Short mmCIF file of C-alpha atoms (C1' of nucleotides) in Angstrom, two decimals:
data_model
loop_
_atom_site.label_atom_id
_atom_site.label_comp_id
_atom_site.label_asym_id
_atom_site.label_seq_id
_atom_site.Cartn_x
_atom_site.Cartn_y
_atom_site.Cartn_z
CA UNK B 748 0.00 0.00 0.00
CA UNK B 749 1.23 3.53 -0.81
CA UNK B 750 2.99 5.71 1.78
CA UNK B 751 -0.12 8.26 2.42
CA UNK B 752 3.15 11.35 2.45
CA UNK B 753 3.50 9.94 -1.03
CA UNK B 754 -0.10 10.14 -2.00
CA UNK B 755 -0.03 14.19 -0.60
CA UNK B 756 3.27 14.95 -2.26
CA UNK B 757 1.62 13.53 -5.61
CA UNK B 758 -1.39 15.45 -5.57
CA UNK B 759 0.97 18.64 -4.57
CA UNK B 760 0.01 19.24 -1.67
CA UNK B 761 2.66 19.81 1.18
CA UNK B 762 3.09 17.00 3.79
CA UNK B 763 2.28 17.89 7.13
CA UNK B 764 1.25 15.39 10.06
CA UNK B 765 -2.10 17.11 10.19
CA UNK B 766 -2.80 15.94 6.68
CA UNK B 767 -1.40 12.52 7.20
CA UNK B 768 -3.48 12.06 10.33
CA UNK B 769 -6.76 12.93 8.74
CA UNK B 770 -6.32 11.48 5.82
CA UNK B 771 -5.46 8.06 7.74
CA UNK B 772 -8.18 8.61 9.88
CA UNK B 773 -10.45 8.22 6.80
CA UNK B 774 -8.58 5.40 5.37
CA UNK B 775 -8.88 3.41 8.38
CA UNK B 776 -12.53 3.73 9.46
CA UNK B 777 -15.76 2.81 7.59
CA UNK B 778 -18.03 5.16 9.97
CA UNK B 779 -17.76 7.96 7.46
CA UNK B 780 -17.35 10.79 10.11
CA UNK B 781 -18.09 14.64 9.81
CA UNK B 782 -15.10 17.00 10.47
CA UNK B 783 -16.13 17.18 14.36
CA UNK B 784 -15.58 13.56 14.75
CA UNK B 785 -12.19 13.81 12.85
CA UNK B 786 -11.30 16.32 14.69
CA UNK B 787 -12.44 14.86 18.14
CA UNK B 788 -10.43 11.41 16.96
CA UNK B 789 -7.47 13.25 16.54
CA UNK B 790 -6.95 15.40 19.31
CA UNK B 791 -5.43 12.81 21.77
CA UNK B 792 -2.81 12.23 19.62
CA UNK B 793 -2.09 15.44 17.98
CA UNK B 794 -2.48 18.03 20.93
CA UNK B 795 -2.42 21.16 18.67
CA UNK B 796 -4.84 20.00 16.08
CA UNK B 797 -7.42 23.02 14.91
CA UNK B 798 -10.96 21.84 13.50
CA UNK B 799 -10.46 24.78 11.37
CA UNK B 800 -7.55 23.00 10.14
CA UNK B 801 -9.62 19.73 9.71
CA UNK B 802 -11.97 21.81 7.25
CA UNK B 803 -9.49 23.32 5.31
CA UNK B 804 -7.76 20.26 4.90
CA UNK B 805 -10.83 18.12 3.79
CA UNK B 806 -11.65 21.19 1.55
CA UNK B 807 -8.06 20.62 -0.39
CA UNK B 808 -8.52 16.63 -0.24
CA UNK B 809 -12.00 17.39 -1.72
CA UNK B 810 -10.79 19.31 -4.46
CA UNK B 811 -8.29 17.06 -5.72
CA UNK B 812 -10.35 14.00 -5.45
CA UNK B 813 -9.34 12.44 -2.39
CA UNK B 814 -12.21 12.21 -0.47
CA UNK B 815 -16.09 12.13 -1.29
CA UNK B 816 -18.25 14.78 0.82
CA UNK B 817 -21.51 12.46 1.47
CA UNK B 818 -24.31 14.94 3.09
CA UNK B 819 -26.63 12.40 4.62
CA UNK B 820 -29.63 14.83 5.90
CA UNK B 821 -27.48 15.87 9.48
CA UNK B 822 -26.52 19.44 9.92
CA UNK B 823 -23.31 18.55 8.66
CA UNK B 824 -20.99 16.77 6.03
CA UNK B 825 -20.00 13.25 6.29
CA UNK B 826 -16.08 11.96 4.63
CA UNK B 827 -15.53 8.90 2.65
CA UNK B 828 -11.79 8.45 1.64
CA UNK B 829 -13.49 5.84 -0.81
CA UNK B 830 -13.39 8.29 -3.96
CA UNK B 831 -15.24 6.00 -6.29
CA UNK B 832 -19.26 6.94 -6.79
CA UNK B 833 -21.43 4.24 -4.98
CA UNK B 834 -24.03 4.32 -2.74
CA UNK B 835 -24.49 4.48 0.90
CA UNK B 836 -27.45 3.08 3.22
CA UNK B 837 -28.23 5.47 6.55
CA UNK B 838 -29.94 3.57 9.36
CA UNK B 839 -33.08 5.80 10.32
CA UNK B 840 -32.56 4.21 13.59
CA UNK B 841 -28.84 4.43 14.49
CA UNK B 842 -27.30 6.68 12.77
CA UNK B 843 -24.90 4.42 10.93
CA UNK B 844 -23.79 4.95 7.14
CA UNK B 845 -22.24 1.93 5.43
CA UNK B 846 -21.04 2.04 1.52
CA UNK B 847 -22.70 -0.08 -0.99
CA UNK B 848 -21.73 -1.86 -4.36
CA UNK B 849 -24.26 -2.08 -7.18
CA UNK B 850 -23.80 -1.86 -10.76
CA UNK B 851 -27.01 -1.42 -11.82
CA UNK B 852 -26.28 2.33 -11.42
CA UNK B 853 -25.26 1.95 -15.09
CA UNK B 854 -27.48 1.37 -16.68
CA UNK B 855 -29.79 4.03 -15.08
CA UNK B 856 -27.15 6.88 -16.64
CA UNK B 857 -27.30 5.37 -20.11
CA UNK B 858 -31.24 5.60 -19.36
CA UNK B 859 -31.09 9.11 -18.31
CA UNK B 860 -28.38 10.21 -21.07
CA UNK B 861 -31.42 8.76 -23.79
CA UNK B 862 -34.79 9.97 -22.53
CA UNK B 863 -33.49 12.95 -20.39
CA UNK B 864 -30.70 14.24 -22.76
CA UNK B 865 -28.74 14.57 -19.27
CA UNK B 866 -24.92 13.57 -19.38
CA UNK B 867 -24.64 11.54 -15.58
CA UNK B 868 -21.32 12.61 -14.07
CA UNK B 869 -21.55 11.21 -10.80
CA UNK B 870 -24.52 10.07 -8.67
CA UNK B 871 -25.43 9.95 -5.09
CA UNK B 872 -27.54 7.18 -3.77
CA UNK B 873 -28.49 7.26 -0.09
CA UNK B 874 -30.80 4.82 0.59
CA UNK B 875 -32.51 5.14 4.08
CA UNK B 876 -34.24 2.74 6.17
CA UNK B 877 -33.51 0.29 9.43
CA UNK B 878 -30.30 -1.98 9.39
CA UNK B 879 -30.45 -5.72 10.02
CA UNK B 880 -28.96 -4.97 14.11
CA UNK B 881 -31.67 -2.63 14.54
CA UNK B 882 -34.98 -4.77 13.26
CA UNK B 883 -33.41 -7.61 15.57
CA UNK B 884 -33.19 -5.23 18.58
CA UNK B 885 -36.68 -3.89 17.82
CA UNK B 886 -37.69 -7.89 17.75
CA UNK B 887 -36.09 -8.64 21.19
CA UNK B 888 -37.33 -5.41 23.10
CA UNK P 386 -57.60 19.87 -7.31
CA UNK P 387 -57.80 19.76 -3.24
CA UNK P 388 -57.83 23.30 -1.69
CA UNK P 389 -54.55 23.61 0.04
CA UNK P 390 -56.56 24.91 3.13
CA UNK P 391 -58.36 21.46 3.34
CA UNK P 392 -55.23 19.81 3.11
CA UNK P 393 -53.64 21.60 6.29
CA UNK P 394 -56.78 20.82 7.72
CA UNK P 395 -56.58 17.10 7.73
CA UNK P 396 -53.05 16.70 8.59
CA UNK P 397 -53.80 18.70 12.03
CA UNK P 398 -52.52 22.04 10.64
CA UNK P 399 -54.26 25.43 11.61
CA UNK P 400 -55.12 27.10 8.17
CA UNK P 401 -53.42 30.68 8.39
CA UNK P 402 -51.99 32.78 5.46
CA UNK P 403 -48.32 32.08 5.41
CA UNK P 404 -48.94 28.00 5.59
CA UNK P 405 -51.55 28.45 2.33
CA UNK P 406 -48.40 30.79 1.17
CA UNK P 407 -45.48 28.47 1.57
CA UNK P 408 -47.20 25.22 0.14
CA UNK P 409 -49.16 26.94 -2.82
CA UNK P 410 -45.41 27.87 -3.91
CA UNK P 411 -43.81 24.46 -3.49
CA UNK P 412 -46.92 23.02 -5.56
CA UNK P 413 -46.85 25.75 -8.37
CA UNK P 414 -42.70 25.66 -8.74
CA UNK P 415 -40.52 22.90 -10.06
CA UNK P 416 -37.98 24.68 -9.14
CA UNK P 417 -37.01 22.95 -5.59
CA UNK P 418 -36.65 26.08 -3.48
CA UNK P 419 -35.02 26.55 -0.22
CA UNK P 420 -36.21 28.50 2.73
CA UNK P 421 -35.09 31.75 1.36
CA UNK P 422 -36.00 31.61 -2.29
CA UNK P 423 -39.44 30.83 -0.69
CA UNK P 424 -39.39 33.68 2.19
CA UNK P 425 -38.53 36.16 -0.38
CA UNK P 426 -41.08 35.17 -3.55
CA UNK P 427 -43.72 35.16 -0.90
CA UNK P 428 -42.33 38.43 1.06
CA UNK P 429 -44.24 40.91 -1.48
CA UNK P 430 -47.17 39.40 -1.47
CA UNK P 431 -47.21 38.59 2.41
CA UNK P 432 -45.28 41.73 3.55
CA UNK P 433 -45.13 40.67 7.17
CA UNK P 434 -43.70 36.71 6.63
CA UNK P 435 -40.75 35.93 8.05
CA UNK P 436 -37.91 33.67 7.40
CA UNK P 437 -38.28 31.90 10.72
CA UNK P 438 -41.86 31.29 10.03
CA UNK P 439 -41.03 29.61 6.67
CA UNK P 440 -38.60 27.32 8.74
CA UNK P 441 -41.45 26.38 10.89
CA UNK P 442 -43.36 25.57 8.30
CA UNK P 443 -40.96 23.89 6.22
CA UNK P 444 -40.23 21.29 9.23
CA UNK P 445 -44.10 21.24 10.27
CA UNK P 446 -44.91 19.94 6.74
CA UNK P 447 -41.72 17.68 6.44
CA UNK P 448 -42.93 15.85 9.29
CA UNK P 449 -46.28 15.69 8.59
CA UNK P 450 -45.13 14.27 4.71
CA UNK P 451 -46.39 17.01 2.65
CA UNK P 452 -43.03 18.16 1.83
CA UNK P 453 -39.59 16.48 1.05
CA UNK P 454 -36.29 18.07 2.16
CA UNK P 455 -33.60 17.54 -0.36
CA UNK P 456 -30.17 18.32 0.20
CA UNK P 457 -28.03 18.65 -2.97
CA UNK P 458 -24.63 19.96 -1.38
CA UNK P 459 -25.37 23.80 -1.75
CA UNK P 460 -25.13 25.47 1.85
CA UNK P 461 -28.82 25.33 2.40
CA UNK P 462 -31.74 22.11 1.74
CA UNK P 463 -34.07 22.39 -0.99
CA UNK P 464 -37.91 21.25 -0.15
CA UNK P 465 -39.98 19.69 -2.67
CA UNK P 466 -43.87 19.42 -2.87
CA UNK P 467 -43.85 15.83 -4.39
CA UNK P 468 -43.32 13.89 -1.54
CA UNK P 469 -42.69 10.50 -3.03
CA UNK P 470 -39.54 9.26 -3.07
CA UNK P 471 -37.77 10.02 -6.27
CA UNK P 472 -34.58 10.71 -8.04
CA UNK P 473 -32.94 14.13 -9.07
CA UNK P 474 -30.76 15.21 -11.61
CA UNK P 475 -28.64 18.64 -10.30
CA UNK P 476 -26.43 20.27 -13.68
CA UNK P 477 -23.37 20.81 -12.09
CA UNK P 478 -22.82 24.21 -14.50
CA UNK P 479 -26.12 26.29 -14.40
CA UNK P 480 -27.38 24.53 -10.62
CA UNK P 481 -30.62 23.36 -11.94
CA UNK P 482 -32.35 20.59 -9.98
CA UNK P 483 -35.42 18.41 -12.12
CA UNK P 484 -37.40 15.66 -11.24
CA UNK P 485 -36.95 12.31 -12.41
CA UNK P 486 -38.97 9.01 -12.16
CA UNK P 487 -37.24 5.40 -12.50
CA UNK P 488 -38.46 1.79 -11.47
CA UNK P 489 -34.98 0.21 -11.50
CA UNK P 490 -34.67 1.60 -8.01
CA UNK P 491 -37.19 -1.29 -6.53
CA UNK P 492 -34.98 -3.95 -8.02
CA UNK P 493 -32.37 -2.43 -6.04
CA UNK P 494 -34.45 -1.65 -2.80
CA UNK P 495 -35.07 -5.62 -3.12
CA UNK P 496 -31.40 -6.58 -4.12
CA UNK P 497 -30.26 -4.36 -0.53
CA UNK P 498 -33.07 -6.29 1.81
CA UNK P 499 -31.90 -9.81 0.31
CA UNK P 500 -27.82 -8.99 0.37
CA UNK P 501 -27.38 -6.81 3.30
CA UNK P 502 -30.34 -7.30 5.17
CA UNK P 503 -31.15 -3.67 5.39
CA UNK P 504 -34.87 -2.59 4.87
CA UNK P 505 -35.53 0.34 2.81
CA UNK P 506 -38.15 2.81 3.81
CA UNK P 507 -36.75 5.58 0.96
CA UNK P 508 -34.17 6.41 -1.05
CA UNK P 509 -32.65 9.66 -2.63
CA UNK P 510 -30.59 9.50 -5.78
CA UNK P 511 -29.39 12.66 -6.90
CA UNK P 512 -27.32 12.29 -10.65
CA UNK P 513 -25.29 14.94 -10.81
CA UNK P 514 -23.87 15.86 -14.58
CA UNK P 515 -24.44 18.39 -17.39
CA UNK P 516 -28.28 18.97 -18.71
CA UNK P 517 -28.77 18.83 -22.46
CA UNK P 518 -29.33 22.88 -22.78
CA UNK P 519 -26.00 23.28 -20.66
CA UNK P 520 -23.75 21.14 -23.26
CA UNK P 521 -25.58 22.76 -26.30
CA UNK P 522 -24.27 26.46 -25.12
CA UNK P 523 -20.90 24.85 -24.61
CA UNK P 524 -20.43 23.83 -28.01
CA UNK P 525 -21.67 27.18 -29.40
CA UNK P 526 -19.68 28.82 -27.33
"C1'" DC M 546 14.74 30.91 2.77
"C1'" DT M 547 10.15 31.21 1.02
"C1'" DG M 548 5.73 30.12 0.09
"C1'" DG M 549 2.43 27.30 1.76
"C1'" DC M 550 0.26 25.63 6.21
"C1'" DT M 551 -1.45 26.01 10.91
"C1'" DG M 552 -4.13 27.73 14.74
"C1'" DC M 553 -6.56 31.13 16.76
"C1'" DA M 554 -10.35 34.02 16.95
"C1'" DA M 555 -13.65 36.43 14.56
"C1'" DA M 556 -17.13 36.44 11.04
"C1'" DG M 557 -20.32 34.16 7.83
"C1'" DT M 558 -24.29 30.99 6.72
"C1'" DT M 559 -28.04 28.41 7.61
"C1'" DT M 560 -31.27 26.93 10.94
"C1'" DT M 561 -33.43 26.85 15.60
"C1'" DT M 562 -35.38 28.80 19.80
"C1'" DG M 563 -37.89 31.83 23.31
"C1'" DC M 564 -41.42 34.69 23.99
"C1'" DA M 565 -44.94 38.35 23.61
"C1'" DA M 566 -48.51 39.60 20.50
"C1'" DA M 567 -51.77 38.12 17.09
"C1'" DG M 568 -54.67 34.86 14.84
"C1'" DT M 569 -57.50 30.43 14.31
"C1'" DC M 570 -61.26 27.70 15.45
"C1'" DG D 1143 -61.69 32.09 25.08
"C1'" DA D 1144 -58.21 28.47 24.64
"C1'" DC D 1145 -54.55 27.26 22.40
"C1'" DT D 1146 -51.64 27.68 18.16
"C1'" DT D 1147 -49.00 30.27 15.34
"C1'" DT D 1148 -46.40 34.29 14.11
"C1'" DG D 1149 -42.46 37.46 13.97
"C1'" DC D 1150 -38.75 39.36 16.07
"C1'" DA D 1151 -34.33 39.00 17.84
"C1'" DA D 1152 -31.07 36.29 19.95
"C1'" DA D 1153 -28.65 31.97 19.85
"C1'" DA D 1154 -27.07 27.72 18.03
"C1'" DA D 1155 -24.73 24.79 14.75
"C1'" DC D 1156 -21.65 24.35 11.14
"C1'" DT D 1157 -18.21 26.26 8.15
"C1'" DT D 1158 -15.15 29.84 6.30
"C1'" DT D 1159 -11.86 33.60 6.60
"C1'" DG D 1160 -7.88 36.73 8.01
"C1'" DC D 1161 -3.70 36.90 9.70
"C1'" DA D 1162 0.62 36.27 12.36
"C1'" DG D 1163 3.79 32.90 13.16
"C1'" DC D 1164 5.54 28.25 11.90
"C1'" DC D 1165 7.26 24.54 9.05
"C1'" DA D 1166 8.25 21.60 4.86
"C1'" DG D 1167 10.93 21.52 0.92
#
DNA sequence: CTGGCTGCAAAGTTTTTGCAAAGTC
DNA sequence: GACTTTGCAAAAACTTTGCAGCCAG
């Protein structure tokens, strides 16, 4: 796996252990946190850490395509370090966003591109409802 | 056509000016407003509305499902009169925001349930891309 | 060194809240 | 008349900005 100083220095963006740690951060968790909870993670270990930092920095990572900005419906953004368009489920009950495969998404651009005239970029798919944990814990109370 | 009036009526709602105001304008636009495009359209005609009082309403009629709040990444949500669930395209060059209507997305509601075990109650796909009049003016340009 | 980066605090946006006055039923 | 709803202003929540000092290259 690449060296994530590599990956900055690449992308021309100057390496600084703020940077690395957030952008780890993302790597290395699936809970697709909002800049608080970045910042909040990150504290402990890096004592001079500024959230205003943590925005600016997603903001450059944003721009050159290394993270995905997923608004879910909260007051604020969510981070996915998985760049690639796919879709996310949002438990109505927990809170929890997981990603999601599907390649039917295909088909619905060439769909959209012929009836709509509409050229599909990039799509956002959130679909929201009540994860398995949840309906089992509903069961059981 | 139902009067709005009789509309607020059944869901609960008192009838007063600024509710009649606010929903009459998400029916009559396609436009997907948010709270300010709707506080000032209506401000002329209702001099004494106020923004907070469009919030209010906004979240009375969200909850009550005659409204859907969309959230495309601006700063601000966009509310929609048709409240069943359905995709969006958003031109990433002139900010438009249309309605769309597809039935692949049950085959997918069904593929998540069976895979993941995660039960969908409602889903919002937002395609975003370039709309047909947007590429047109970018090749005569 | 030098230009970009950080951290602080202050300001900006969008949305929510508290409460007295007004309006609905 | 009882109880909501409104509108104002103040506050909250989230994000951006300005700037002096710091750090990577």
């Amino acid at each position: 796996m690449k060296e994530t100083a590599q990956i900055l220095r690449e992308k021309g963006l100057k390496v600084t252990p703020q940077r690395i740690a957030v952008y780890n951060m993302l790597l290395n968790s699936t809970e697709h946190p909002n800049a608080e909870t970045i910042y909040r993670a990150l504290e402990p270990t890096n004592p001079t850490m500024s959230l205003a930092t943590v925005y600016k920095t997603l903001d450059y990572f944003k721009q050159l395509g290394l993270v995905q900005e997923l608004n879910v419906g909260e007051g604020s953004s969510r981070y996915d370090a998985v760049v690639k368009c796919h879709p996310h489920t949002v438990c109505m009950q927990c809170g929890k966003v997981q990603d999601l495969f599907l390649d039917e998404l295909t088909e619905i651009h060439k769909k959209v591109k012929e009836e709509l005239d509409f050229q599909v970029n990039c799509e956002q798919l959130i679909l929201y409802g009540i994860c398995g944990d949840c309906r089992k814990n509903k069961i059981e109370a």
